PDB file of C-alpha atoms and ligand atoms in Angstrom:
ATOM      1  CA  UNK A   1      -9.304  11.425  -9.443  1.00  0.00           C
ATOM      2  CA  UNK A   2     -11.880   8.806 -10.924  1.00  0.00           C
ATOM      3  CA  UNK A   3     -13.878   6.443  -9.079  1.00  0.00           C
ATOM      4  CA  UNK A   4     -12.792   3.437  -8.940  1.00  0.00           C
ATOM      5  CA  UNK A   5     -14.447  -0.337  -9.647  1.00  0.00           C
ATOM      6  CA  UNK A   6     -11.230  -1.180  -6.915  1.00  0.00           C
ATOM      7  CA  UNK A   7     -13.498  -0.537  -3.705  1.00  0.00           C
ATOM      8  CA  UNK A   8     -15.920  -3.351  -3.698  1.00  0.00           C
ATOM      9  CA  UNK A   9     -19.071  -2.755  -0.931  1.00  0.00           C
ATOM     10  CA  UNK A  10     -20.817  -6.290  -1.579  1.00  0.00           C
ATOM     11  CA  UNK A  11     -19.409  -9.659  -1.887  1.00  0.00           C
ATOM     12  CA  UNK A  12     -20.215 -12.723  -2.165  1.00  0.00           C
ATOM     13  CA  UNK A  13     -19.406 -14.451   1.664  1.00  0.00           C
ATOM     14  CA  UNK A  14     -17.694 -16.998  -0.306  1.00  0.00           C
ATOM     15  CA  UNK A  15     -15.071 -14.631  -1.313  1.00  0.00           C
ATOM     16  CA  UNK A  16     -12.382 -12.617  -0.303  1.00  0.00           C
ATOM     17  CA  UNK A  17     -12.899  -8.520  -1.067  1.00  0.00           C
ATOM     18  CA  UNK A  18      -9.438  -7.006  -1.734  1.00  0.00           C
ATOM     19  CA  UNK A  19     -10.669  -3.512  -1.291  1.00  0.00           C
ATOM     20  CA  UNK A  20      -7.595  -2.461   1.338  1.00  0.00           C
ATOM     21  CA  UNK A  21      -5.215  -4.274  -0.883  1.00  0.00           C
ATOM     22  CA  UNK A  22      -6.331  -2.596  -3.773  1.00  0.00           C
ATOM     23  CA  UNK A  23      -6.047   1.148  -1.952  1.00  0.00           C
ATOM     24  CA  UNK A  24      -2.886   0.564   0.104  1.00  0.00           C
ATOM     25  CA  UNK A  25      -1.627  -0.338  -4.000  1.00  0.00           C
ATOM     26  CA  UNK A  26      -2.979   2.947  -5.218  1.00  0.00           C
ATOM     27  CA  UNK A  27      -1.959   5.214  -2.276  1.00  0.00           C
ATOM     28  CA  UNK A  28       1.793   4.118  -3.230  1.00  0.00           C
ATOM     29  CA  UNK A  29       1.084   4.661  -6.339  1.00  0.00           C
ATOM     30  CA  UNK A  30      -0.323   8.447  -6.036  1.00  0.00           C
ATOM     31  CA  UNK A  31       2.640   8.940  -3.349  1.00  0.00           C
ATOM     32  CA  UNK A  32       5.558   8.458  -5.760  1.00  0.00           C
ATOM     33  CA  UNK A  33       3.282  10.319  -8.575  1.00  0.00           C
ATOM     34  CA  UNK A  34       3.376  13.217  -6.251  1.00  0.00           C
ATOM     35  CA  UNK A  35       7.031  12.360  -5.484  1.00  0.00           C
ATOM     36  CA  UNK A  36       7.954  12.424  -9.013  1.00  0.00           C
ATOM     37  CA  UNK A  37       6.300  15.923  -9.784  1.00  0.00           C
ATOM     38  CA  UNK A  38       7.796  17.856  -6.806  1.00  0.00           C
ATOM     39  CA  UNK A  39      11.164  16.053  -7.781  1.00  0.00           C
ATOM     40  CA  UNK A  40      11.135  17.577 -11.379  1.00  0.00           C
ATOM     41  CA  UNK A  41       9.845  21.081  -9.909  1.00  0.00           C
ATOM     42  CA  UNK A  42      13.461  20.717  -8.077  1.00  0.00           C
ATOM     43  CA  UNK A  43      11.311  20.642  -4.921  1.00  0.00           C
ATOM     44  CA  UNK A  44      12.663  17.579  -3.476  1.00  0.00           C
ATOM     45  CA  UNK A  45      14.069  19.819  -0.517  1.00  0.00           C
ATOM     46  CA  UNK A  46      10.835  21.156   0.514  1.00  0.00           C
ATOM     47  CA  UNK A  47      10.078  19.860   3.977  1.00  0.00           C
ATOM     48  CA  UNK A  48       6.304  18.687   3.424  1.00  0.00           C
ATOM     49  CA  UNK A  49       7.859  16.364   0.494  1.00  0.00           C
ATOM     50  CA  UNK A  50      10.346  15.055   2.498  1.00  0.00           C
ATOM     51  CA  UNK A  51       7.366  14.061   4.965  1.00  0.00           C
ATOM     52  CA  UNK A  52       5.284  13.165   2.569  1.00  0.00           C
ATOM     53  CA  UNK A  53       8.560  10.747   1.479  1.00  0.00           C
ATOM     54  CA  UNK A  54       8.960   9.439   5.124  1.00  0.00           C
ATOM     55  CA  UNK A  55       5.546   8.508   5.334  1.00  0.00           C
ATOM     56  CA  UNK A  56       5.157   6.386   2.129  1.00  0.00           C
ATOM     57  CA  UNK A  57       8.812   4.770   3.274  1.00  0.00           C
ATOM     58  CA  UNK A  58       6.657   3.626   6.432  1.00  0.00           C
ATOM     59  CA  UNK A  59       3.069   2.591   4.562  1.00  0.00           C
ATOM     60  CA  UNK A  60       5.303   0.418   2.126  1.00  0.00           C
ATOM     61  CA  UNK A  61       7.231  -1.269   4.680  1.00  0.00           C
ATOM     62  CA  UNK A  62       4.847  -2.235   6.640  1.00  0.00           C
ATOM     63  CA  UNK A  63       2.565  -3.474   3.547  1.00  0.00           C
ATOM     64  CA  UNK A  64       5.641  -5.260   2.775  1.00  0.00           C
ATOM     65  CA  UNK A  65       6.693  -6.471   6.085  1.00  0.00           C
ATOM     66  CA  UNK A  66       3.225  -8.047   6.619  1.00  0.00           C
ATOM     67  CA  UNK A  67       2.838  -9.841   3.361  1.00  0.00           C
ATOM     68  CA  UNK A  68       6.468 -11.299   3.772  1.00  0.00           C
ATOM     69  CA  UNK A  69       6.039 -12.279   7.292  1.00  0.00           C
ATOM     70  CA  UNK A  70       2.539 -13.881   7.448  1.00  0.00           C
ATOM     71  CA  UNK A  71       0.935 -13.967   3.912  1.00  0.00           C
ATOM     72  CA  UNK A  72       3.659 -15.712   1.636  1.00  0.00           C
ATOM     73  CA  UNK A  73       4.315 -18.126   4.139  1.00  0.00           C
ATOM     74  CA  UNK A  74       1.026 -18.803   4.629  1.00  0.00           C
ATOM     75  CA  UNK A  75      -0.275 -18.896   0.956  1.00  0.00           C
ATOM     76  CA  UNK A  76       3.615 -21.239   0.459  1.00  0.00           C
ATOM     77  CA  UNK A  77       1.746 -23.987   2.726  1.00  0.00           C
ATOM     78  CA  UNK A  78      -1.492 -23.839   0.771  1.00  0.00           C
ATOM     79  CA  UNK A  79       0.434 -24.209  -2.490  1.00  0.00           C
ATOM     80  CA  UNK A  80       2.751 -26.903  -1.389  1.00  0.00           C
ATOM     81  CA  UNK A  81       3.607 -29.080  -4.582  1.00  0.00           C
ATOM     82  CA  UNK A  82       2.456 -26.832  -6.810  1.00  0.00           C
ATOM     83  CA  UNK A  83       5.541 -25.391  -9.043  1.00  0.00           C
ATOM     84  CA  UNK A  84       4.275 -22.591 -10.489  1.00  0.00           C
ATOM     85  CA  UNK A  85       2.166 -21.361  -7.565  1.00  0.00           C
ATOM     86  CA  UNK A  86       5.761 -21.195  -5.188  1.00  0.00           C
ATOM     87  CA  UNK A  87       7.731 -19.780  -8.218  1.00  0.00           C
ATOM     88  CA  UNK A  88       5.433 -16.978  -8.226  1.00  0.00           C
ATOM     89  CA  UNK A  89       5.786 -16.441  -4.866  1.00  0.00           C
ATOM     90  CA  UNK A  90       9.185 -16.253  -4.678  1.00  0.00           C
ATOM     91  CA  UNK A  91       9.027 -13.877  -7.308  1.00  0.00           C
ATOM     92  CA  UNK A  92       6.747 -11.477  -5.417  1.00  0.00           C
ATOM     93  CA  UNK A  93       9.547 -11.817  -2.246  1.00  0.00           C
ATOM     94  CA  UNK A  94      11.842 -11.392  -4.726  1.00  0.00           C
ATOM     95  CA  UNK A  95      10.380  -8.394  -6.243  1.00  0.00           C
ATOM     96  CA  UNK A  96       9.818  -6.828  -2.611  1.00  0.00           C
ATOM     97  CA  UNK A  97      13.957  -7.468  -1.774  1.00  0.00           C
ATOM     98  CA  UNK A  98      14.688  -5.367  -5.041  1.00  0.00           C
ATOM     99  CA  UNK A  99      12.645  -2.094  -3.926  1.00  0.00           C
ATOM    100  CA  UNK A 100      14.891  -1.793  -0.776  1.00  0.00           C
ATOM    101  CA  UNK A 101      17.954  -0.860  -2.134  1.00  0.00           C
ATOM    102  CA  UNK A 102      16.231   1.137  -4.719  1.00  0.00           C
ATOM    103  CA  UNK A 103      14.420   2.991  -1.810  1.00  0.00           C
ATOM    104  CA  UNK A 104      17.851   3.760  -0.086  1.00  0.00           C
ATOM    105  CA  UNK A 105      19.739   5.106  -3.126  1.00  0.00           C
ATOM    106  CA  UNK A 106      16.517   7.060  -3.298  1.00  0.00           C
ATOM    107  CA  UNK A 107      17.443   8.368   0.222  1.00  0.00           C
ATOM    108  CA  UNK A 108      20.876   9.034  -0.012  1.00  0.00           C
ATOM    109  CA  UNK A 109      19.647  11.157  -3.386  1.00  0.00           C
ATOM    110  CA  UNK A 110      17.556  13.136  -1.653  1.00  0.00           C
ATOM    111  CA  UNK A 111      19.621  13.987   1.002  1.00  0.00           C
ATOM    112  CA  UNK A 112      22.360  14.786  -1.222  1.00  0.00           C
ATOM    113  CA  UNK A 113      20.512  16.706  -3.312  1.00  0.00           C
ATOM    114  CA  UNK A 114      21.911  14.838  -6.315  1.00  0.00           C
ATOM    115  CA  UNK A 115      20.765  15.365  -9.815  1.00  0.00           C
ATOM    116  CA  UNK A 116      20.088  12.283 -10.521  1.00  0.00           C
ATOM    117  CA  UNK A 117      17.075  12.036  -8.037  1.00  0.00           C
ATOM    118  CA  UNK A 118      14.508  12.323 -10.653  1.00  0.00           C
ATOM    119  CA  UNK A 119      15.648   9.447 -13.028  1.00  0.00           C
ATOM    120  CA  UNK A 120      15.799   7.266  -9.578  1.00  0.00           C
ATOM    121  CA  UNK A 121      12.209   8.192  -8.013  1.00  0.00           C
ATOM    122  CA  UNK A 122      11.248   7.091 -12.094  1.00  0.00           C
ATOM    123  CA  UNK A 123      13.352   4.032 -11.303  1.00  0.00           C
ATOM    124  CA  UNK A 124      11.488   3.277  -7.706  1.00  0.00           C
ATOM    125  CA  UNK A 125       8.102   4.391  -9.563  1.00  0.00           C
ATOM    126  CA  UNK A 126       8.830   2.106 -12.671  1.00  0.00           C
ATOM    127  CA  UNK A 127      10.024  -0.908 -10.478  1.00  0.00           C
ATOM    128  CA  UNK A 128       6.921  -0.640  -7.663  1.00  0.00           C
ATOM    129  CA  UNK A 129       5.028  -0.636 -10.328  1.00  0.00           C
ATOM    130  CA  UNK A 130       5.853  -4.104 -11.945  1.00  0.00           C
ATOM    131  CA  UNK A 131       5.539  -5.490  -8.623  1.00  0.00           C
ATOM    132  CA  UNK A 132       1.759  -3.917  -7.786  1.00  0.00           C
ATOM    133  CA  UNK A 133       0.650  -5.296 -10.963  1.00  0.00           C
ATOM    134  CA  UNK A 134       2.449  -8.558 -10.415  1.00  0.00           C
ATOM    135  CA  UNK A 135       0.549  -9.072  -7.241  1.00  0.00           C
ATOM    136  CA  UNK A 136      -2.541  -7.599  -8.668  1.00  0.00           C
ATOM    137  CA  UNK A 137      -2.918  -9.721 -11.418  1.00  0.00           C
ATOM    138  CA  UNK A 138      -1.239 -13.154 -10.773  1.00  0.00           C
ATOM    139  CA  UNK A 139      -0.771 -13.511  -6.228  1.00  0.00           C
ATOM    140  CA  UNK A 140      -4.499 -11.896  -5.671  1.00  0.00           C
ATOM    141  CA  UNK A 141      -6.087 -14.691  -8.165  1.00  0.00           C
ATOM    142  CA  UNK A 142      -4.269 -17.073  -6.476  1.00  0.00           C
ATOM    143  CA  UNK A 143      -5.209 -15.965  -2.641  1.00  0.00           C
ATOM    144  CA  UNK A 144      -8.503 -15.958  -4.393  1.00  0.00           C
ATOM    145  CA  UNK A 145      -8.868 -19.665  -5.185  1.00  0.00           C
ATOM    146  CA  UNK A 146      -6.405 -20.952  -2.126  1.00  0.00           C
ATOM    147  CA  UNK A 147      -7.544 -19.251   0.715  1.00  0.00           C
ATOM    148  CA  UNK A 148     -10.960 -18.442   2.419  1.00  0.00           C
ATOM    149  CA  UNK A 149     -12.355 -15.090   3.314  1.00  0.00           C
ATOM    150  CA  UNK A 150     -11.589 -16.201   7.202  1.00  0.00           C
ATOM    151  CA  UNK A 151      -8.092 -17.014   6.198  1.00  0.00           C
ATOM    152  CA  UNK A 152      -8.234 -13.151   4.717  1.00  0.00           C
ATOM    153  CA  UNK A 153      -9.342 -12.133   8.058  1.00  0.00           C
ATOM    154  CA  UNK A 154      -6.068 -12.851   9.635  1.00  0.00           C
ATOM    155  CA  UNK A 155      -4.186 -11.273   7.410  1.00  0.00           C
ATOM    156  CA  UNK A 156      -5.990  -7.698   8.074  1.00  0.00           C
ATOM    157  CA  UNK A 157      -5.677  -8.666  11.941  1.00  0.00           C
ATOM    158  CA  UNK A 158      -2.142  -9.218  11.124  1.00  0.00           C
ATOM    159  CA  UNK A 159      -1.653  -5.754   9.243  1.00  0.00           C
ATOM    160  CA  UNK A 160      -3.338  -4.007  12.143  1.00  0.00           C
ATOM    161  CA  UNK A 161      -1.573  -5.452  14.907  1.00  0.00           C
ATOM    162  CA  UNK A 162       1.698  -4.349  13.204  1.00  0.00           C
ATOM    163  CA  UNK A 163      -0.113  -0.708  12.598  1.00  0.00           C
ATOM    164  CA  UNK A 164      -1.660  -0.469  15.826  1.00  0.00           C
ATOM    165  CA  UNK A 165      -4.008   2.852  16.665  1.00  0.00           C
ATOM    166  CA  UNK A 166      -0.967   4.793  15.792  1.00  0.00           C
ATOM    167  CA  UNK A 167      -0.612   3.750  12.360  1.00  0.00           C
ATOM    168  CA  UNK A 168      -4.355   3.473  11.635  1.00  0.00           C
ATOM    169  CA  UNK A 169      -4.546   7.073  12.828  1.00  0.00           C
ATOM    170  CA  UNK A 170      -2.661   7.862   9.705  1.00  0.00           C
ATOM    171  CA  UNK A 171      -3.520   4.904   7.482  1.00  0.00           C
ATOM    172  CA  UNK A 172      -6.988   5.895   7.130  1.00  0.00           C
ATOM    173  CA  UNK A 173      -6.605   9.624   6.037  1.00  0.00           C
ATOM    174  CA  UNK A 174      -3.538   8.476   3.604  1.00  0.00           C
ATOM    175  CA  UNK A 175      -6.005   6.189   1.865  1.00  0.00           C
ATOM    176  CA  UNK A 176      -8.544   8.372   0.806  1.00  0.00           C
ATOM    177  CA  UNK A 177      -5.872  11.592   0.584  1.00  0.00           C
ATOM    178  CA  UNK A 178      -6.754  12.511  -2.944  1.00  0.00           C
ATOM    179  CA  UNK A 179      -9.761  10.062  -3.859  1.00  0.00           C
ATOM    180  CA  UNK A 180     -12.997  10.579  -5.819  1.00  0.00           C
ATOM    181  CA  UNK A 181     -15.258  11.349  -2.317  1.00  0.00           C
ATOM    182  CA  UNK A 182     -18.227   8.962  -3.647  1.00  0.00           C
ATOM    183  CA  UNK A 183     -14.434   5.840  -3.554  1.00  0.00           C
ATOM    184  CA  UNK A 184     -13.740   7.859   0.349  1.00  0.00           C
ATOM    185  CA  UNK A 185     -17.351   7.259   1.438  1.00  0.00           C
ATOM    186  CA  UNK A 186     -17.633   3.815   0.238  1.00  0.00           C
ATOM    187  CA  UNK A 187     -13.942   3.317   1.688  1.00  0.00           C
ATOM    188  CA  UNK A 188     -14.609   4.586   5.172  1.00  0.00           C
ATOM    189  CA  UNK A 189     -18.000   2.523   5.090  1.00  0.00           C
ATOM    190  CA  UNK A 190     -15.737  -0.523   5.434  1.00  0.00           C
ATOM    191  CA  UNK A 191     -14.108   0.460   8.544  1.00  0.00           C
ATOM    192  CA  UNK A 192     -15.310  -0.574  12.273  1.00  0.00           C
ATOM    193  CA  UNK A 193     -17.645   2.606  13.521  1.00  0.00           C
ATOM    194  CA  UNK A 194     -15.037   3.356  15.986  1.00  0.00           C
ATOM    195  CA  UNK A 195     -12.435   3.986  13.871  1.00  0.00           C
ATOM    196  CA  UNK A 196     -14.892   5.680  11.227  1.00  0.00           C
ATOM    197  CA  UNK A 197     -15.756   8.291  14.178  1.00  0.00           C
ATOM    198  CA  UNK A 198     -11.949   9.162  15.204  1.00  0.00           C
ATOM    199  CA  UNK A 199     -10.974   9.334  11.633  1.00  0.00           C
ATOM    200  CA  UNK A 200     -13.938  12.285  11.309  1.00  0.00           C
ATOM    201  CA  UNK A 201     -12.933  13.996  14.553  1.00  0.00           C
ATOM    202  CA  UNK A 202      -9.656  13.611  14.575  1.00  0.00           C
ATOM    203  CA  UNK A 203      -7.272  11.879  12.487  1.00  0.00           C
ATOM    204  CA  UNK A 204      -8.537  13.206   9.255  1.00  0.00           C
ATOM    205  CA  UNK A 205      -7.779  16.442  10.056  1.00  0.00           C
ATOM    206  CA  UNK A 206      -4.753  16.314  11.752  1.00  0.00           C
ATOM    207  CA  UNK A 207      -3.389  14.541   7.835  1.00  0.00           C
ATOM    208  CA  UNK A 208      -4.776  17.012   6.286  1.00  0.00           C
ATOM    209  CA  UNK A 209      -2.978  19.741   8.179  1.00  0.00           C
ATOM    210  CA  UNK A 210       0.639  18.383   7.345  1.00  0.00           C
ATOM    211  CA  UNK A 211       0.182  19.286   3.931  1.00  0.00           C
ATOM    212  CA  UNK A 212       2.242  16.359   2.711  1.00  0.00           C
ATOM    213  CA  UNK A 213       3.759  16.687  -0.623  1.00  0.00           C
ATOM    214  CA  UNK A 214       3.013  20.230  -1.070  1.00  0.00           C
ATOM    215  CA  UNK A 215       6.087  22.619  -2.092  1.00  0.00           C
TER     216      UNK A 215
HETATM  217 FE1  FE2 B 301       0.266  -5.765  -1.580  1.00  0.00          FE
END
């Protein structure tokens, strides 16, 4: 994998760094790129896949459960009277509520071992896809100008009070699972020391030893 321009080490003060947006976006990405190859292999039914599967299922929803439940709301007050600005933002919830049935008929696929599970990971792939960019390129310019880099601030403490130490534990090793190591290092540099130590002692390892996605 390339470096990336995504994973941004110095910023202005006056505005917000997206970095963990920006990841979280690609890890889903690289997840259902993974998905999609074992899928075709007929590999589907390999057990690390199906881990590797259960695991993006819970980094998506709670990306998704976050942004629904404090950031459009949020960025919906800052934007009040402003059209285009709340039609975009119903688009993004919209776009989230269209990935959940996609993910379960992805499910029941799996478990069925139908044949059609490759054309519907494409489907999933094709349809998170739009959405990423979406938010990428239109709802991030907008937090951008709306809200402050404090404002920002609570919606990481937000995301990590719904992913506790728990989910951290595994966040942090999913993110850089698969990066260019000059994007892990400036990555990890972002992180409170505490959390930068575990991750090396412990959680790190303890991802890496699942395997996930390999068949
Ligand atoms: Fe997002």
């Amino acid at each position: 994998m390339t470096e990336t321009q995504r994973i941004v080490t110095a910023n202005r003060p006056d505005t917000i760094n997206f970095t963990e947006m920006y990841v979280t976006h690609d890890g889903f990405r690289r997840d259902l790129a993974r998905f999609a190859a074992a899928v075709s292999a007929g590999r589907g039914d390999a057990p690390a896949v199906r881990q590797g599967w259960q695991n993006f299922k819970r980094q998506l929803d709670v990306h998704h459960t976050v942004e629904d439940a404090w950031l459009w709301p949020r960025l919906k007050n800052l934007v009040a009277g402003r059209p285009d600005d709340l039609l975009l933002l119903e688009e993004m919830e919209a776009e989230h509520a269209v990935l959940d049935p996609l993910l379960a008929e992805v499910e029941r696929a799996l478990h069925a071992g139908a044949a059609e599970l490759p054309v519907l990971v494409q489907k999933l792939r094709d349809t998170l896809e739009v959405h990423l960019r979406h938010e990428e390129d239109a709802a991030l310019p907008l937090i951008q100008s709306v809200m402050t880099p404090a404002d920002w601030k609570g919606f990481s403490r937000a995301m990590a009070r719904k992913q506790k130490l728990g989910g951290a534990s595994i966040w942090v090793p999913w993110i850089t699972d698969g990066m260019a190591p000059a994007d892990a290092r400036k990555f990890l540099a972002r992180l409170p020391a505490p959390l930068r130590l575990l991750n090396r002692l412990s959680w790190d390892g303890r991802y890496r030893s699942r395997g996930l996605w390999s068949y």
